[in-house]
Short mmCIF file of C-alpha atoms in Angstrom, two decimals:
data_model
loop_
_atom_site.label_atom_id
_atom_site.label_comp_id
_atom_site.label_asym_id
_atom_site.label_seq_id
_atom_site.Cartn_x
_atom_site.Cartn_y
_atom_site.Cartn_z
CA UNK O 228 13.14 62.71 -22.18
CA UNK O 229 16.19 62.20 -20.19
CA UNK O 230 17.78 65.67 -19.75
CA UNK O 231 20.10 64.68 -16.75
CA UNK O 232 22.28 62.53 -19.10
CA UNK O 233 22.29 64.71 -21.95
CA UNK O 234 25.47 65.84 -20.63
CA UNK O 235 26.98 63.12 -19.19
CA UNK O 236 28.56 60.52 -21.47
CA UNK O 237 28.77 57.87 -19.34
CA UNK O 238 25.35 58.03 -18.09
CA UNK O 239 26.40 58.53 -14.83
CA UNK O 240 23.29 60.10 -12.97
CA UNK O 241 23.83 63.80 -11.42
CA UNK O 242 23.93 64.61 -7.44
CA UNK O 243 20.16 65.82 -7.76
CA UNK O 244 19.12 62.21 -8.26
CA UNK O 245 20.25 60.19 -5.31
CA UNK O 246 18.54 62.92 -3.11
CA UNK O 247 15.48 62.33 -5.40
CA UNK O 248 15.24 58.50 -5.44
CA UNK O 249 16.42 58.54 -1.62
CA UNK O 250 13.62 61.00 -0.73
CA UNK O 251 11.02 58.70 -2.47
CA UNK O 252 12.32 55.51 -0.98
CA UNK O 253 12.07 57.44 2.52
CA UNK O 254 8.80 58.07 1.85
CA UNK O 255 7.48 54.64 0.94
CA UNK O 256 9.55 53.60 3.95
CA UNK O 257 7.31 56.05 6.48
CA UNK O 258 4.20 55.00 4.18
CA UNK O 259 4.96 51.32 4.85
CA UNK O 260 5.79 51.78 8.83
CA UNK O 261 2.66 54.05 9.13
CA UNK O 262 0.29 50.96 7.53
CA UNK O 263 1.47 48.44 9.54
CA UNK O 264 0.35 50.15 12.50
CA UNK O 265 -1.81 52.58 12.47
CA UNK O 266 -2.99 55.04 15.52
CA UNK O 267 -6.74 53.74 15.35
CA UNK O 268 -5.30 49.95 14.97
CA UNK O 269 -4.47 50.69 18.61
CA UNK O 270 -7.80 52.00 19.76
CA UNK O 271 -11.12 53.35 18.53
CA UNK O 272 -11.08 56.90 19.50
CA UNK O 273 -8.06 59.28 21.55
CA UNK O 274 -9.09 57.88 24.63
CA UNK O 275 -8.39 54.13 23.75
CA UNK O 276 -5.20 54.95 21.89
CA UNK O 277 -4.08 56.17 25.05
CA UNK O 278 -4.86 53.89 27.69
CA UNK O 279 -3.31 51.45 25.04
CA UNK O 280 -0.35 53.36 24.67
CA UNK O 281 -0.39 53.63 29.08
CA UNK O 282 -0.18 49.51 28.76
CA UNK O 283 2.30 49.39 26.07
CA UNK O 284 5.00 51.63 27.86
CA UNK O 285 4.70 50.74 31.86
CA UNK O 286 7.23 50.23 33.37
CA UNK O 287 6.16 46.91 34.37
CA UNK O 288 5.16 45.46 30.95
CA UNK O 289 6.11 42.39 31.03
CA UNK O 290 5.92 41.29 27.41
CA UNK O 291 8.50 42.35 24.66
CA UNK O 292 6.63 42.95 21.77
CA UNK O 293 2.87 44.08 21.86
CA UNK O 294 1.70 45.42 18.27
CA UNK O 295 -1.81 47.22 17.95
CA UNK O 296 -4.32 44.99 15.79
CA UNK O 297 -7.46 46.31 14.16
CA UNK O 298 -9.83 43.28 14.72
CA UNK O 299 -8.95 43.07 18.51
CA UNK O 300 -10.43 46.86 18.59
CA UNK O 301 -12.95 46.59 16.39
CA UNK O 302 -14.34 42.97 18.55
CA UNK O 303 -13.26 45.53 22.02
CA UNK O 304 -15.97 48.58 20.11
CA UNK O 305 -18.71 45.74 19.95
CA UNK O 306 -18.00 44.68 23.31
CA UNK O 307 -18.36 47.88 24.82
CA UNK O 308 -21.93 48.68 22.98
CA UNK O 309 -23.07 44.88 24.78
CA UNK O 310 -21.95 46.76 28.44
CA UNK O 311 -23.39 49.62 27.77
CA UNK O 312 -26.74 47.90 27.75
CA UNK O 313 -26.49 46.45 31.40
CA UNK O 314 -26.30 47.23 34.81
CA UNK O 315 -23.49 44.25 35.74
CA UNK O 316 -20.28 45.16 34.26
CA UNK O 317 -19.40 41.59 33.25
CA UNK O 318 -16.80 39.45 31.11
CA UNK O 319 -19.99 36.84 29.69
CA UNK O 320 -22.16 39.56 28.75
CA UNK O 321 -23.42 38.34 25.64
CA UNK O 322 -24.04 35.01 26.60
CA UNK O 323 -20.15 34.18 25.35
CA UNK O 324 -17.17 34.11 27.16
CA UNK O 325 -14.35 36.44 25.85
CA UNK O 326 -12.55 33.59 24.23
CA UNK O 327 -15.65 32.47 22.69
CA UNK O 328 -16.09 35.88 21.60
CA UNK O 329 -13.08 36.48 19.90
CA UNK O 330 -13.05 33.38 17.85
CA UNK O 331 -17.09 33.77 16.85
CA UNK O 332 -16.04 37.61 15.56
CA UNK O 333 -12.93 36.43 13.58
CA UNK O 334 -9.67 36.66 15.48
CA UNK O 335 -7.76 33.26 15.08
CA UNK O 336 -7.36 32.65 18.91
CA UNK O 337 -4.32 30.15 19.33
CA UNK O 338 -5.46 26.62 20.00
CA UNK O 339 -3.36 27.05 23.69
CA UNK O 340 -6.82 28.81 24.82
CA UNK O 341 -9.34 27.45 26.53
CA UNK O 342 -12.45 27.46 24.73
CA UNK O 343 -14.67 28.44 27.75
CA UNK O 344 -12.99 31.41 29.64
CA UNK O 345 -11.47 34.28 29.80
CA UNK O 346 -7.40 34.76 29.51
CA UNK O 347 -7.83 37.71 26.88
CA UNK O 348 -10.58 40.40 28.39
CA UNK O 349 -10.02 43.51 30.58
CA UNK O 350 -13.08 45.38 31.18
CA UNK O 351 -13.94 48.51 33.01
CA UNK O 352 -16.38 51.53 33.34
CA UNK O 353 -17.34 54.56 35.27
CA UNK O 354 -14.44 56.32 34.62
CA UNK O 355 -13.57 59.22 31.88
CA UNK O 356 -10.41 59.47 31.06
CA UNK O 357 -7.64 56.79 30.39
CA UNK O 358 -5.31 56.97 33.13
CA UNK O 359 -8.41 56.88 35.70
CA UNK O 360 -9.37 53.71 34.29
CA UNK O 361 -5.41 52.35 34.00
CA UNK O 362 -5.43 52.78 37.86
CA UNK O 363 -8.73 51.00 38.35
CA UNK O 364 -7.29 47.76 36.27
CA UNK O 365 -4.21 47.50 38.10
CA UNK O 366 -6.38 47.47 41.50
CA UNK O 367 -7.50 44.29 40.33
CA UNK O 368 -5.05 41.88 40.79
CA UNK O 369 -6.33 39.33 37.49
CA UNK O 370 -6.46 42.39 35.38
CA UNK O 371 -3.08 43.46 36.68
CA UNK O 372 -1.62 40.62 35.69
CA UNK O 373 -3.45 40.40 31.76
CA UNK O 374 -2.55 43.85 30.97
CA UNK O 375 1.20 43.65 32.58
CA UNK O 376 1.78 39.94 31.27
CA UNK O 377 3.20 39.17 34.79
CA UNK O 378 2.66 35.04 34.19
CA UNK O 379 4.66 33.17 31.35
CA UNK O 380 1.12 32.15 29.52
CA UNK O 381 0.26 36.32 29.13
CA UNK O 382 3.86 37.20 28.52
CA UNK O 383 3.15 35.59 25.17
CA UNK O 384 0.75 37.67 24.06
CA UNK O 385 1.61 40.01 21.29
CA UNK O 386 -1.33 41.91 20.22
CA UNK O 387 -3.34 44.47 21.42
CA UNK O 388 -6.98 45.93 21.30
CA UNK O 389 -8.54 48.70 23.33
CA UNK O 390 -11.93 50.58 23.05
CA UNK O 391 -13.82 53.60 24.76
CA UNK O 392 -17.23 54.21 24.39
CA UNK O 393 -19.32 56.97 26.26
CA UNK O 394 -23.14 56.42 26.41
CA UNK O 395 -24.77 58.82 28.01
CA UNK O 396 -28.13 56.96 28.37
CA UNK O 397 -26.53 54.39 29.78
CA UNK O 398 -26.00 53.10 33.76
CA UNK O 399 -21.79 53.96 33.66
CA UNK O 400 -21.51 56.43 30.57
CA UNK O 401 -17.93 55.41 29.84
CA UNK O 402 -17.02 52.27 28.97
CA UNK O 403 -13.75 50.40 28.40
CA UNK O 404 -12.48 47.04 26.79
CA UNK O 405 -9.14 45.51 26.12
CA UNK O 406 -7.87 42.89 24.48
CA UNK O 407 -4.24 41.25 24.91
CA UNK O 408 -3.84 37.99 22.61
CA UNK O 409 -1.91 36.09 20.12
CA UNK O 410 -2.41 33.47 17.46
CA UNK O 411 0.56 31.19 17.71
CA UNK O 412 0.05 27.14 17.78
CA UNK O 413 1.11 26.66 22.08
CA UNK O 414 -0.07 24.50 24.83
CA UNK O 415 -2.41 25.26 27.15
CA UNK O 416 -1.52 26.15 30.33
CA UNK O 417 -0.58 23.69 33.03
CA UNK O 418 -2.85 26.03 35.61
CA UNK O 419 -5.66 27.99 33.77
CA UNK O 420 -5.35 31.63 34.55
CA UNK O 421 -8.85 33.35 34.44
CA UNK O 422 -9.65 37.19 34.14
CA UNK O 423 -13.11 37.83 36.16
CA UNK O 424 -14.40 40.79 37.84
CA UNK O 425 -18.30 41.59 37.84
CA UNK O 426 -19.03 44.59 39.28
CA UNK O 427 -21.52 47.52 39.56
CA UNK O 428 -20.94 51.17 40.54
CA UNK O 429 -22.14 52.82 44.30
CA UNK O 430 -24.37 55.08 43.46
CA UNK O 431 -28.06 56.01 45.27
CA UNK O 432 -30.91 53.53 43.70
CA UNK O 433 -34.76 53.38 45.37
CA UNK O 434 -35.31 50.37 47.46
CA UNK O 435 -37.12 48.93 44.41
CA UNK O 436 -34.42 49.39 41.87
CA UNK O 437 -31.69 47.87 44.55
CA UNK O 438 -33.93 44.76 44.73
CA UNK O 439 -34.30 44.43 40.92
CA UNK O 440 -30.67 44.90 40.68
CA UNK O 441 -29.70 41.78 43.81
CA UNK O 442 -32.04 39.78 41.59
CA UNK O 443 -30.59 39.97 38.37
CA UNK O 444 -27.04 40.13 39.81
CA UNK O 445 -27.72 36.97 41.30
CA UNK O 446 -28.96 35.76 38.26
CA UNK O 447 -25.66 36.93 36.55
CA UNK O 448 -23.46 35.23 38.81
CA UNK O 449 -25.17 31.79 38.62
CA UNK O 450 -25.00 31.86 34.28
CA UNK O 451 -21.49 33.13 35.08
CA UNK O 452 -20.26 30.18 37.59
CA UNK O 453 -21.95 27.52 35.02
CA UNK O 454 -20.02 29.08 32.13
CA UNK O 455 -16.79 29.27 33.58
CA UNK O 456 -16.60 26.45 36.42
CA UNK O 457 -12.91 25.86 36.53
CA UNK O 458 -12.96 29.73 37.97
CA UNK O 459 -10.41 30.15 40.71
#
């Protein structure tokens, strides 16, 4: 049936058309824009889509194009459950460094990354909410500068992953990962720039717990200085 030319003997289509085909094309456009990046490409949960969108639009992001990517979150949700599990908030946990980590799980890391280190990680826990745990990243000077892209090797990153996970029965309850990477064929850089900050919160432990916890610390930091030895 074709009832909008019936009358029309040049088969010229009438103004309820356009409107009908632009409305559609609209449509697919916002379908289209909406896949390519979606909310929970960003983060796992609210909480991660926000501290991800808090790094996307500071005022001193660095980088000019940062696009949310599904397997960074997804590898940041994983990473997250392995923290939850330990007392040491660390970048190795896992026996794998974050670069290691990323390539084992699936994310073509560019070959301009060292394959021992970290220039990709930002961890942190303790905190609940998103811009709590923004403020305790930029207090650390290395994570300042991965989640800001304030050298030229970070400025080049163009993805982003973040996760939140709270675990109740768990040393920290809440527990946050990002990732900030790329997958374009570059050189390494001249000076290695490594993300590393092991820590543990203050809170009251019995004189035997504190003891178990200086041991394994210890015992942290000495896997963690033979994995990474080019640490500065």
């Amino acid at each position: 049936m074709m009832p909008l030319a019936a009358n029309n003997p040049r088969g010229q289509m009438t103004k309820s058309l356009p409107w009908g085909v632009f409305s559609c094309l609209f449509a697919v456009l916002l379908a289209t824009s909406v896949q390519a990046e979606k909310p929970d490409d960003c983060g796992n949960n609210n909480q991660a889509q926000q501290l991800a969108y808090l790094i996307k639009h500071h005022q001193n992001q660095q980088r000019t194009q940062l696009d949310c990517h599904a397997k960074l979150t997804d590898i940041g949700h994983y990473k997250a459950k392995l923290l939850s599990g330990h007392e040491v908030i660390m970048h190795n946990i896992g026996h794998l460094t974050p670069n290691q980590l990323l390539r084992k799980k699936g994310y073509k890391l560019s070959d301009g990354y060292p394959h021992l280190g970290n220039q990709v990680e930002a961890i942190a826990a303790g905190n609940k909410t998103a811009s709590e745990t923004f403020n305790q990243l930029l207090n650390s000077a290395r994570h300042r500068n991965l989640i800001l892209g304030s050298s030229d090797f970070y400025r080049e990153q163009n993805q982003i992953g973040v996760a939140y996970l709270q675990q109740k029965v768990s040393p920290y309850e809440h527990y946050w990962v990002i990732y900030l990477a790329d997958t374009k064929h570059r050189e390494k850089p001249k000076t290695e720039f490594t993300v590393s900050y092991d820590y543990t919160l203050h809170h009251e432990k019995s004189a035997e717990q504190q003891q178990k916890l200086s041991i394994r610390k210890r015992h942290e930091q000495s896997r963690h200085k033979h994995l990474m030895p080019d640490n500065q």
